[in-house]
């Protein structure tokens, strides 16, 4: 079971990660996909189990833009090597990219 493996392995390397269980999280994956859901469990390889998962769809013409469209996925197992970012949903805020050079108009 994921719970037993999680408490013996990963909790020593990421302090406070166990506290994040049962809270809404936003995940970003390699390739640009984004999803949110309730974190239910994990293992030492950081494979994550999310419940009530919602995927945020991207614009088919411009893959760098998120649309308002979503897709309900339900219970999902996310491979740990493809997860780029995981953060609490209620504190995430998008900011403009500070590294893009501003063009004089």
N, CA, C and O atoms as a Tinker XYZ file with bonds, in Angstrom:
   420  protein
     1  N      0.841000   -1.180000    0.000000    73     2
     2  CA     0.000000    0.000000    0.000000    64     1     3
     3  C      0.883000    1.239000    0.000000    63     2     4     5
     4  O      1.956000    1.232000    0.603000    81     3
     5  N      0.454000    2.283000   -0.657000    73     3     6
     6  CA     1.252000    3.498000   -0.781000    64     5     7
     7  C      1.548000    4.155000    0.553000    63     6     8     9
     8  O      2.623000    4.731000    0.721000    81     7
     9  N      0.635000    4.089000    1.503000    73     7    10
    10  CA     0.835000    4.807000    2.762000    64     9    11
    11  C      2.047000    4.276000    3.517000    63    10    12    13
    12  O      2.850000    5.067000    4.013000    81    11
    13  N      2.200000    2.963000    3.617000    73    11    14
    14  CA     3.320000    2.392000    4.358000    64    13    15
    15  C      4.649000    2.733000    3.711000    63    14    16    17
    16  O      5.606000    3.073000    4.405000    81    15
    17  N      4.720000    2.647000    2.396000    73    15    18
    18  CA     5.953000    2.969000    1.683000    64    17    19
    19  C      6.289000    4.444000    1.850000    63    18    20    21
    20  O      7.455000    4.803000    2.011000    81    19
    21  N      5.277000    5.291000    1.811000    73    19    22
    22  CA     5.508000    6.733000    1.905000    64    21    23
    23  C      6.089000    7.111000    3.257000    63    22    24    25
    24  O      7.012000    7.923000    3.319000    81    23
    25  N      5.581000    6.553000    4.322000    73    23    26
    26  CA     6.048000    6.945000    5.639000    64    25    27
    27  C      7.452000    6.442000    5.925000    63    26    28    29
    28  O      8.153000    7.042000    6.740000    81    27
    29  N      7.883000    5.379000    5.295000    73    27    30
    30  CA     9.221000    4.867000    5.554000    64    29    31
    31  C     10.269000    5.443000    4.621000    63    30    32    33
    32  O     11.454000    5.418000    4.953000    81    31
    33  N      9.876000    5.960000    3.464000    73    31    34
    34  CA    10.855000    6.392000    2.480000    64    33    35
    35  C     10.996000    7.883000    2.317000    63    34    36    37
    36  O     11.946000    8.477000    2.826000    81    35
    37  N     10.077000    8.492000    1.622000    73    35    38
    38  CA    10.224000    9.865000    1.155000    64    37    39
    39  C     10.106000   10.908000    2.247000    63    38    40    41
    40  O     10.637000   12.008000    2.093000    81    39
    41  N      9.434000   10.607000    3.339000    73    39    42
    42  CA     9.172000   11.636000    4.345000    64    41    43
    43  C     10.456000   12.178000    4.954000    63    42    44    45
    44  O     10.444000   13.288000    5.485000    81    43
    45  N     11.550000   11.452000    4.901000    73    43    46
    46  CA    12.804000   11.951000    5.448000    64    45    47
    47  C     13.484000   12.929000    4.503000    63    46    48    49
    48  O     14.292000   13.744000    4.947000    81    47
    49  N     13.180000   12.869000    3.223000    73    47    50
    50  CA    13.841000   13.718000    2.238000    64    49    51
    51  C     13.069000   15.000000    1.954000    63    50    52    53
    52  O     13.676000   16.013000    1.608000    81    51
    53  N     11.761000   14.981000    2.090000    73    51    54
    54  CA    10.945000   16.167000    1.842000    64    53    55
    55  C     10.137000   16.450000    3.104000    63    54    56    57
    56  O      9.047000   15.905000    3.276000    81    55
    57  N     10.665000   17.302000    3.991000    73    55    58
    58  CA     9.930000   17.588000    5.224000    64    57    59
    59  C      8.594000   18.253000    4.925000    63    58    60    61
    60  O      8.517000   19.136000    4.071000    81    59
    61  N      7.570000   17.847000    5.604000    73    59    62
    62  CA     6.260000   18.447000    5.443000    64    61    63
    63  C      5.445000   17.907000    4.286000    63    62    64    65
    64  O      4.313000   18.346000    4.087000    81    63
    65  N      5.980000   16.968000    3.513000    73    63    66
    66  CA     5.237000   16.454000    2.363000    64    65    67
    67  C      4.029000   15.637000    2.803000    63    66    68    69
    68  O      2.995000   15.655000    2.136000    81    67
    69  N      4.147000   14.920000    3.917000    73    67    70
    70  CA     3.032000   14.116000    4.407000    64    69    71
    71  C      1.882000   15.019000    4.848000    63    70    72    73
    72  O      0.717000   14.632000    4.748000    81    71
    73  N      2.198000   16.210000    5.329000    73    71    74
    74  CA     1.165000   17.154000    5.751000    64    73    75
    75  C      0.309000   17.586000    4.566000    63    74    76    77
    76  O     -0.840000   17.989000    4.750000    81    75
    77  N      0.851000   17.507000    3.353000    73    75    78
    78  CA     0.140000   17.945000    2.155000    64    77    79
    79  C     -0.928000   16.954000    1.700000    63    78    80    81
    80  O     -1.701000   17.266000    0.794000    81    79
    81  N     -0.990000   15.778000    2.302000    73    79    82
    82  CA    -2.001000   14.797000    1.919000    64    81    83
    83  C     -3.397000   15.342000    2.205000    63    82    84    85
    84  O     -3.599000   16.060000    3.185000    81    83
    85  N     -4.342000   15.007000    1.365000    73    83    86
    86  CA    -5.759000   15.380000    1.474000    64    85    87
    87  C     -6.023000   16.859000    1.230000    63    86    88    89
    88  O     -7.074000   17.361000    1.629000    81    87
    89  N     -5.106000   17.568000    0.591000    73    87    90
    90  CA    -5.330000   18.963000    0.214000    64    89    91
    91  C     -5.251000   19.096000   -1.302000    63    90    92    93
    92  O     -4.594000   18.295000   -1.968000    81    91
    93  N     -5.926000   20.115000   -1.847000    73    91    94
    94  CA    -5.886000   20.363000   -3.286000    64    93    95
    95  C     -4.506000   20.846000   -3.696000    63    94    96    97
    96  O     -3.909000   21.698000   -3.039000    81    95
    97  N     -4.006000   20.287000   -4.798000    73    95    98
    98  CA    -2.692000   20.636000   -5.332000    64    97    99
    99  C     -2.812000   20.933000   -6.816000    63    98   100   101
   100  O     -3.700000   20.415000   -7.494000    81    99
   101  N     -1.916000   21.767000   -7.311000    73    99   102
   102  CA    -1.777000   21.999000   -8.745000    64   101   103
   103  C     -0.475000   21.345000   -9.170000    63   102   104   105
   104  O      0.561000   21.538000   -8.534000    81   103
   105  N     -0.528000   20.574000  -10.242000    73   103   106
   106  CA     0.655000   19.914000  -10.768000    64   105   107
   107  C      0.916000   20.386000  -12.180000    63   106   108   109
   108  O     -0.014000   20.592000  -12.960000    81   107
   109  N      2.190000   20.556000  -12.509000    73   107   110
   110  CA     2.606000   20.801000  -13.885000    64   109   111
   111  C      3.513000   19.648000  -14.286000    63   110   112   113
   112  O      4.349000   19.187000  -13.508000    81   111
   113  N      3.325000   19.195000  -15.520000    73   111   114
   114  CA     4.056000   18.041000  -16.022000    64   113   115
   115  C      4.988000   18.446000  -17.146000    63   114   116   117
   116  O      4.834000   19.509000  -17.747000    81   115
   117  N      5.965000   17.580000  -17.425000    73   115   118
   118  CA     6.804000   17.791000  -18.597000    64   117   119
   119  C      5.900000   17.789000  -19.817000    63   118   120   121
   120  O      4.975000   16.982000  -19.909000    81   119
   121  N      6.165000   18.685000  -20.747000    73   119   122
   122  CA     5.325000   18.801000  -21.924000    64   121   123
   123  C      4.250000   19.858000  -21.778000    63   122   124   125
   124  O      3.548000   20.158000  -22.743000    81   123
   125  N      4.104000   20.439000  -20.572000    73   123   126
   126  CA     3.209000   21.563000  -20.396000    64   125   127
   127  C      1.838000   21.274000  -19.839000    63   126   128   129
   128  O      1.079000   22.214000  -19.604000    81   127
   129  N      1.480000   20.032000  -19.616000    73   127   130
   130  CA     0.153000   19.743000  -19.072000    64   129   131
   131  C      0.047000   20.234000  -17.633000    63   130   132   133
   132  O      1.025000   20.237000  -16.886000    81   131
   133  N     -1.168000   20.651000  -17.259000    73   131   134
   134  CA    -1.445000   21.075000  -15.889000    64   133   135
   135  C     -2.702000   20.383000  -15.401000    63   134   136   137
   136  O     -3.641000   20.158000  -16.164000    81   135
   137  N     -2.707000   20.046000  -14.112000    73   135   138
   138  CA    -3.863000   19.402000  -13.506000    64   137   139
   139  C     -3.937000   19.796000  -12.040000    63   138   140   141
   140  O     -2.951000   20.236000  -11.448000    81   139
   141  N     -5.116000   19.631000  -11.470000    73   139   142
   142  CA    -5.276000   19.856000  -10.036000    64   141   143
   143  C     -6.129000   18.739000   -9.468000    63   142   144   145
   144  O     -6.960000   18.155000  -10.162000    81   143
   145  N     -5.909000   18.451000   -8.190000    73   143   146
   146  CA    -6.675000   17.415000   -7.527000    64   145   147
   147  C     -6.252000   17.277000   -6.087000    63   146   148   149
   148  O     -5.366000   17.990000   -5.617000    81   147
   149  N     -6.887000   16.358000   -5.388000    73   147   150
   150  CA    -6.605000   16.116000   -3.979000    64   149   151
   151  C     -5.534000   15.040000   -3.885000    63   150   152   153
   152  O     -5.717000   13.933000   -4.390000    81   151
   153  N     -4.412000   15.363000   -3.239000    73   151   154
   154  CA    -3.312000   14.413000   -3.084000    64   153   155
   155  C     -3.713000   13.342000   -2.079000    63   154   156   157
   156  O     -3.994000   13.639000   -0.918000    81   155
   157  N     -3.736000   12.083000   -2.539000    73   155   158
   158  CA    -4.146000   10.969000   -1.693000    64   157   159
   159  C     -2.982000   10.107000   -1.233000    63   158   160   161
   160  O     -3.072000    9.464000   -0.187000    81   159
   161  N     -1.887000   10.080000   -1.993000    73   159   162
   162  CA    -0.760000    9.250000   -1.604000    64   161   163
   163  C      0.409000    9.422000   -2.537000    63   162   164   165
   164  O      0.297000   10.051000   -3.589000    81   163
   165  N      1.559000    8.845000   -2.135000    73   163   166
   166  CA     2.777000    8.901000   -2.937000    64   165   167
   167  C      3.682000    7.761000   -2.513000    63   166   168   169
   168  O      3.435000    7.110000   -1.498000    81   167
   169  N      4.728000    7.518000   -3.285000    73   167   170
   170  CA     5.694000    6.481000   -2.952000    64   169   171
   171  C      7.099000    7.071000   -3.014000    63   170   172   173
   172  O      7.243000    8.252000   -3.330000    81   171
   173  N      8.146000    6.288000   -2.723000    73   171   174
   174  CA     9.506000    6.844000   -2.711000    64   173   175
   175  C      9.977000    7.394000   -4.051000    63   174   176   177
   176  O     10.901000    8.207000   -4.079000    81   175
   177  N      9.379000    6.983000   -5.155000    73   175   178
   178  CA     9.755000    7.521000   -6.463000    64   177   179
   179  C      8.956000    8.772000   -6.805000    63   178   180   181
   180  O      9.077000    9.305000   -7.909000    81   179
   181  N      8.149000    9.240000   -5.872000    73   179   182
   182  CA     7.296000   10.417000   -6.007000    64   181   183
   183  C      6.204000   10.226000   -7.051000    63   182   184   185
   184  O      5.737000   11.197000   -7.647000    81   183
   185  N      5.791000    8.970000   -7.278000    73   183   186
   186  CA     4.569000    8.739000   -8.037000    64   185   187
   187  C      3.426000    9.206000   -7.150000    63   186   188   189
   188  O      3.373000    8.858000   -5.970000    81   187
   189  N      2.512000    9.989000   -7.706000    73   187   190
   190  CA     1.461000   10.612000   -6.913000    64   189   191
   191  C      0.103000   10.029000   -7.258000    63   190   192   193
   192  O     -0.157000    9.689000   -8.412000    81   191
   193  N     -0.760000    9.912000   -6.267000    73   191   194
   194  CA    -2.146000    9.513000   -6.475000    64   193   195
   195  C     -3.006000   10.731000   -6.186000    63   194   196   197
   196  O     -2.987000   11.264000   -5.077000    81   195
   197  N     -3.770000   11.177000   -7.199000    73   195   198
   198  CA    -4.663000   12.327000   -7.067000    64   197   199
   199  C     -6.098000   11.872000   -7.258000    63   198   200   201
   200  O     -6.384000   11.020000   -8.100000    81   199
   201  N     -6.994000   12.444000   -6.474000    73   199   202
   202  CA    -8.420000   12.157000   -6.617000    64   201   203
   203  C     -9.133000   13.435000   -7.035000    63   202   204   205
   204  O     -8.644000   14.534000   -6.774000    81   203
   205  N    -10.274000   13.299000   -7.677000    73   203   206
   206  CA   -11.060000   14.437000   -8.188000    64   205   207
   207  C    -10.197000   15.328000   -9.077000    63   206   208   209
   208  O    -10.226000   16.553000   -8.962000    81   207
   209  N     -9.439000   14.706000   -9.953000    73   207   210
   210  CA    -8.473000   15.425000  -10.781000    64   209   211
   211  C     -9.153000   16.135000  -11.945000    63   210   212   213
   212  O    -10.049000   15.594000  -12.593000    81   211
   213  N     -8.701000   17.362000  -12.190000    73   211   214
   214  CA    -9.172000   18.179000  -13.309000    64   213   215
   215  C     -7.957000   18.572000  -14.134000    63   214   216   217
   216  O     -6.988000   19.109000  -13.597000    81   215
   217  N     -8.000000   18.306000  -15.441000    73   215   218
   218  CA    -6.924000   18.731000  -16.339000    64   217   219
   219  C     -7.328000   20.042000  -16.999000    63   218   220   221
   220  O     -8.457000   20.190000  -17.465000    81   219
   221  N     -6.399000   20.989000  -17.035000    73   219   222
   222  CA    -6.633000   22.272000  -17.694000    64   221   223
   223  C     -6.105000   22.164000  -19.117000    63   222   224   225
   224  O     -4.916000   21.924000  -19.330000    81   223
   225  N     -6.993000   22.344000  -20.089000    73   223   226
   226  CA    -6.644000   22.133000  -21.492000    64   225   227
   227  C     -5.980000   23.365000  -22.082000    63   226   228   229
   228  O     -6.255000   24.494000  -21.674000    81   227
   229  N     -5.105000   23.133000  -23.046000    73   227   230
   230  CA    -4.375000   24.202000  -23.717000    64   229   231
   231  C     -5.009000   24.512000  -25.061000    63   230   232   233
   232  O     -5.743000   23.699000  -25.623000    81   231
   233  N     -4.713000   25.699000  -25.564000    73   231   234
   234  CA    -5.189000   26.133000  -26.875000    64   233   235
   235  C     -4.517000   25.276000  -27.941000    63   234   236   237
   236  O     -3.290000   25.173000  -27.937000    81   235
   237  N     -5.271000   24.649000  -28.863000    73   235   238
   238  CA    -4.641000   23.806000  -29.887000    64   237   239
   239  C     -3.740000   24.581000  -30.844000    63   238   240   241
   240  O     -2.813000   24.009000  -31.419000    81   239
   241  N     -4.001000   25.878000  -31.020000    73   239   242
   242  CA    -3.169000   26.685000  -31.917000    64   241   243
   243  C     -1.906000   27.195000  -31.237000    63   242   244   245
   244  O     -0.868000   27.325000  -31.886000    81   243
   245  N     -1.976000   27.486000  -29.945000    73   243   246
   246  CA    -0.829000   27.999000  -29.197000    64   245   247
   247  C     -0.703000   27.187000  -27.908000    63   246   248   249
   248  O     -1.451000   27.417000  -26.958000    81   247
   249  N      0.227000   26.247000  -27.868000    73   247   250
   250  CA     0.367000   25.336000  -26.740000    64   249   251
   251  C      0.829000   26.014000  -25.452000    63   250   252   253
   252  O      0.839000   25.381000  -24.396000    81   251
   253  N      1.212000   27.294000  -25.520000    73   251   254
   254  CA     1.660000   28.004000  -24.329000    64   253   255
   255  C      0.521000   28.719000  -23.616000    63   254   256   257
   256  O      0.738000   29.308000  -22.557000    81   255
   257  N     -0.692000   28.682000  -24.174000    73   255   258
   258  CA    -1.849000   29.357000  -23.595000    64   257   259
   259  C     -2.814000   28.341000  -23.003000    63   258   260   261
   260  O     -3.174000   27.358000  -23.651000    81   259
   261  N     -3.231000   28.589000  -21.761000    73   259   262
   262  CA    -4.290000   27.784000  -21.162000    64   261   263
   263  C     -5.637000   28.344000  -21.590000    63   262   264   265
   264  O     -5.799000   29.559000  -21.702000    81   263
   265  N     -6.588000   27.479000  -21.826000    73   263   266
   266  CA    -7.949000   27.912000  -22.139000    64   265   267
   267  C     -8.805000   27.763000  -20.882000    63   266   268   269
   268  O     -8.323000   27.310000  -19.844000    81   267
   269  N    -10.059000   28.142000  -20.983000    73   267   270
   270  CA   -10.992000   27.977000  -19.869000    64   269   271
   271  C    -11.546000   26.554000  -19.818000    63   270   272   273
   272  O    -12.255000   26.202000  -18.875000    81   271
   273  N    -11.229000   25.733000  -20.824000    73   271   274
   274  CA   -11.756000   24.369000  -20.897000    64   273   275
   275  C    -11.030000   23.464000  -19.909000    63   274   276   277
   276  O     -9.819000   23.572000  -19.716000    81   275
   277  N    -11.793000   22.573000  -19.290000    73   275   278
   278  CA   -11.221000   21.586000  -18.379000    64   277   279
   279  C    -11.773000   20.215000  -18.724000    63   278   280   281
   280  O    -12.763000   20.084000  -19.444000    81   279
   281  N    -11.109000   19.196000  -18.195000    73   279   282
   282  CA   -11.551000   17.816000  -18.401000    64   281   283
   283  C    -11.474000   17.095000  -17.059000    63   282   284   285
   284  O    -10.431000   17.107000  -16.406000    81   283
   285  N    -12.565000   16.473000  -16.648000    73   283   286
   286  CA   -12.608000   15.720000  -15.392000    64   285   287
   287  C    -11.925000   14.370000  -15.604000    63   286   288   289
   288  O    -12.290000   13.627000  -16.516000    81   287
   289  N    -10.940000   14.050000  -14.769000    73   287   290
   290  CA   -10.226000   12.785000  -14.898000    64   289   291
   291  C    -10.525000   11.811000  -13.762000    63   290   292   293
   292  O    -10.398000   10.602000  -13.954000    81   291
   293  N    -10.916000   12.296000  -12.593000    73   291   294
   294  CA   -11.205000   11.411000  -11.465000    64   293   295
   295  C     -9.943000   10.988000  -10.740000    63   294   296   297
   296  O     -9.085000   11.822000  -10.451000    81   295
   297  N     -9.817000    9.688000  -10.440000    73   295   298
   298  CA    -8.662000    9.145000   -9.727000    64   297   299
   299  C     -7.527000    8.893000  -10.710000    63   298   300   301
   300  O     -7.711000    8.195000  -11.707000    81   299
   301  N     -6.339000    9.465000  -10.432000    73   299   302
   302  CA    -5.220000    9.422000  -11.374000    64   301   303
   303  C     -3.940000    9.054000  -10.630000    63   302   304   305
   304  O     -3.728000    9.494000   -9.500000    81   303
   305  N     -3.087000    8.247000  -11.263000    73   303   306
   306  CA    -1.731000    7.999000  -10.777000    64   305   307
   307  C     -0.778000    8.744000  -11.694000    63   306   308   309
   308  O     -0.753000    8.491000  -12.899000    81   307
   309  N      0.006000    9.661000  -11.141000    73   307   310
   310  CA     0.938000   10.488000  -11.916000    64   309   311
   311  C      2.346000    9.950000  -11.730000    63   310   312   313
   312  O      2.807000    9.780000  -10.601000    81   311
   313  N      3.018000    9.685000  -12.819000    73   311   314
   314  CA     4.385000    9.179000  -12.751000    64   313   315
   315  C      5.303000   10.267000  -12.207000    63   314   316   317
   316  O      5.279000   11.398000  -12.693000    81   315
   317  N      6.100000    9.939000  -11.219000    73   315   318
   318  CA     6.929000   10.921000  -10.531000    64   317   319
   319  C      7.954000   11.606000  -11.400000    63   318   320   321
   320  O      8.260000   12.777000  -11.174000    81   319
   321  N      8.503000   10.906000  -12.402000    73   319   322
   322  CA     9.536000   11.511000  -13.243000    64   321   323
   323  C      8.979000   12.553000  -14.193000    63   322   324   325
   324  O      9.741000   13.349000  -14.742000    81   323
   325  N      7.664000   12.568000  -14.403000    73   323   326
   326  CA     7.083000   13.556000  -15.312000    64   325   327
   327  C      6.549000   14.791000  -14.588000    63   326   328   329
   328  O      6.177000   15.770000  -15.234000    81   327
   329  N      6.506000   14.757000  -13.259000    73   327   330
   330  CA     6.011000   15.899000  -12.484000    64   329   331
   331  C      7.114000   16.945000  -12.374000    63   330   332   333
   332  O      8.218000   16.649000  -11.918000    81   331
   333  N      6.808000   18.166000  -12.794000    73   331   334
   334  CA     7.767000   19.271000  -12.738000    64   333   335
   335  C      7.512000   20.145000  -11.522000    63   334   336   337
   336  O      8.457000   20.621000  -10.893000    81   335
   337  N      6.239000   20.361000  -11.181000    73   335   338
   338  CA     5.879000   21.276000  -10.102000    64   337   339
   339  C      4.668000   20.742000   -9.369000    63   338   340   341
   340  O      3.724000   20.245000   -9.983000    81   339
   341  N      4.700000   20.846000   -8.051000    73   339   342
   342  CA     3.526000   20.556000   -7.239000    64   341   343
   343  C      3.435000   21.642000   -6.178000    63   342   344   345
   344  O      4.408000   21.921000   -5.477000    81   343
   345  N      2.259000   22.252000   -6.064000    73   343   346
   346  CA     2.087000   23.325000   -5.079000    64   345   347
   347  C      0.642000   23.358000   -4.607000    63   346   348   349
   348  O     -0.248000   22.865000   -5.299000    81   347
   349  N      0.401000   23.939000   -3.427000    73   347   350
   350  CA    -0.975000   24.078000   -2.947000    64   349   351
   351  C     -1.788000   24.958000   -3.882000    63   350   352   353
   352  O     -1.287000   25.958000   -4.395000    81   351
   353  N     -3.035000   24.588000   -4.100000    73   351   354
   354  CA    -3.865000   25.307000   -5.065000    64   353   355
   355  C     -4.247000   26.694000   -4.570000    63   354   356   357
   356  O     -4.365000   27.614000   -5.378000    81   355
   357  N     -4.443000   26.869000   -3.287000    73   355   358
   358  CA    -4.940000   28.142000   -2.790000    64   357   359
   359  C     -3.882000   29.237000   -2.708000    63   358   360   361
   360  O     -4.237000   30.400000   -2.515000    81   359
   361  N     -2.599000   28.914000   -2.846000    73   359   362
   362  CA    -1.564000   29.951000   -2.747000    64   361   363
   363  C     -0.833000   30.198000   -4.066000    63   362   364   365
   364  O      0.082000   31.020000   -4.110000    81   363
   365  N     -1.217000   29.507000   -5.137000    73   363   366
   366  CA    -0.532000   29.697000   -6.414000    64   365   367
   367  C     -1.075000   30.928000   -7.127000    63   366   368   369
   368  O     -2.286000   31.123000   -7.227000    81   367
   369  N     -0.152000   31.757000   -7.621000    73   367   370
   370  CA    -0.530000   32.970000   -8.336000    64   369   371
   371  C      0.397000   33.129000   -9.533000    63   370   372   373
   372  O      1.618000   33.066000   -9.391000    81   371
   373  N     -0.180000   33.334000  -10.704000    73   371   374
   374  CA     0.615000   33.510000  -11.920000    64   373   375
   375  C      1.200000   34.919000  -11.955000    63   374   376   377
   376  O      0.520000   35.893000  -11.630000    81   375
   377  N      2.471000   35.017000  -12.353000    73   375   378
   378  CA     3.126000   36.315000  -12.505000    64   377   379
   379  C      3.684000   36.403000  -13.916000    63   378   380   381
   380  O      3.908000   35.373000  -14.551000    81   379
   381  N      3.914000   37.616000  -14.422000    73   379   382
   382  CA     4.538000   37.728000  -15.743000    64   381   383
   383  C      5.989000   37.253000  -15.686000    63   382   384   385
   384  O      6.645000   37.350000  -14.649000    81   383
   385  N      6.472000   36.745000  -16.801000    73   383   386
   386  CA     7.838000   36.240000  -16.884000    64   385   387
   387  C      8.827000   37.399000  -16.761000    63   386   388   389
   388  O      8.827000   38.281000  -17.619000    81   387
   389  N      9.674000   37.429000  -15.719000    73   387   390
   390  CA    10.607000   38.540000  -15.544000    64   389   391
   391  C     11.823000   38.458000  -16.471000    63   390   392   393
   392  O     12.599000   39.411000  -16.545000    81   391
   393  N     12.001000   37.353000  -17.170000    73   391   394
   394  CA    13.182000   37.168000  -18.002000    64   393   395
   395  C     12.959000   37.529000  -19.463000    63   394   396   397
   396  O     13.908000   37.525000  -20.248000    81   395
   397  N     11.736000   37.840000  -19.838000    73   395   398
   398  CA    11.452000   38.237000  -21.219000    64   397   399
   399  C     11.810000   39.708000  -21.388000    63   398   400   401
   400  O     11.397000   40.553000  -20.593000    81   399
   401  N     12.575000   40.005000  -22.421000    73   399   402
   402  CA    12.948000   41.393000  -22.706000    64   401   403
   403  C     11.724000   42.159000  -23.178000    63   402   404   405
   404  O     11.007000   41.704000  -24.069000    81   403
   405  N     11.483000   43.319000  -22.585000    73   403   406
   406  CA    10.371000   44.164000  -23.003000    64   405   407
   407  C     10.727000   44.870000  -24.300000    63   406   408   409
   408  O     11.814000   45.434000  -24.426000    81   407
   409  N      9.821000   44.842000  -25.259000    73   407   410
   410  CA    10.060000   45.485000  -26.549000    64   409   411
   411  C      9.594000   46.930000  -26.486000    63   410   412   413
   412  O      8.500000   47.211000  -25.997000    81   411
   413  N     10.421000   47.847000  -26.979000    73   411   414
   414  CA    10.027000   49.251000  -27.035000    64   413   415
   415  C      9.055000   49.423000  -28.190000    63   414   416   417
   416  O      9.327000   48.993000  -29.310000    81   415
   417  N      7.932000   50.048000  -27.916000    73   415   418
   418  CA     6.896000   50.112000  -28.920000    64   417   419
   419  C      6.748000   51.435000  -29.507000    63   418   420
   420  O      5.901000   51.633000  -30.378000    81   419
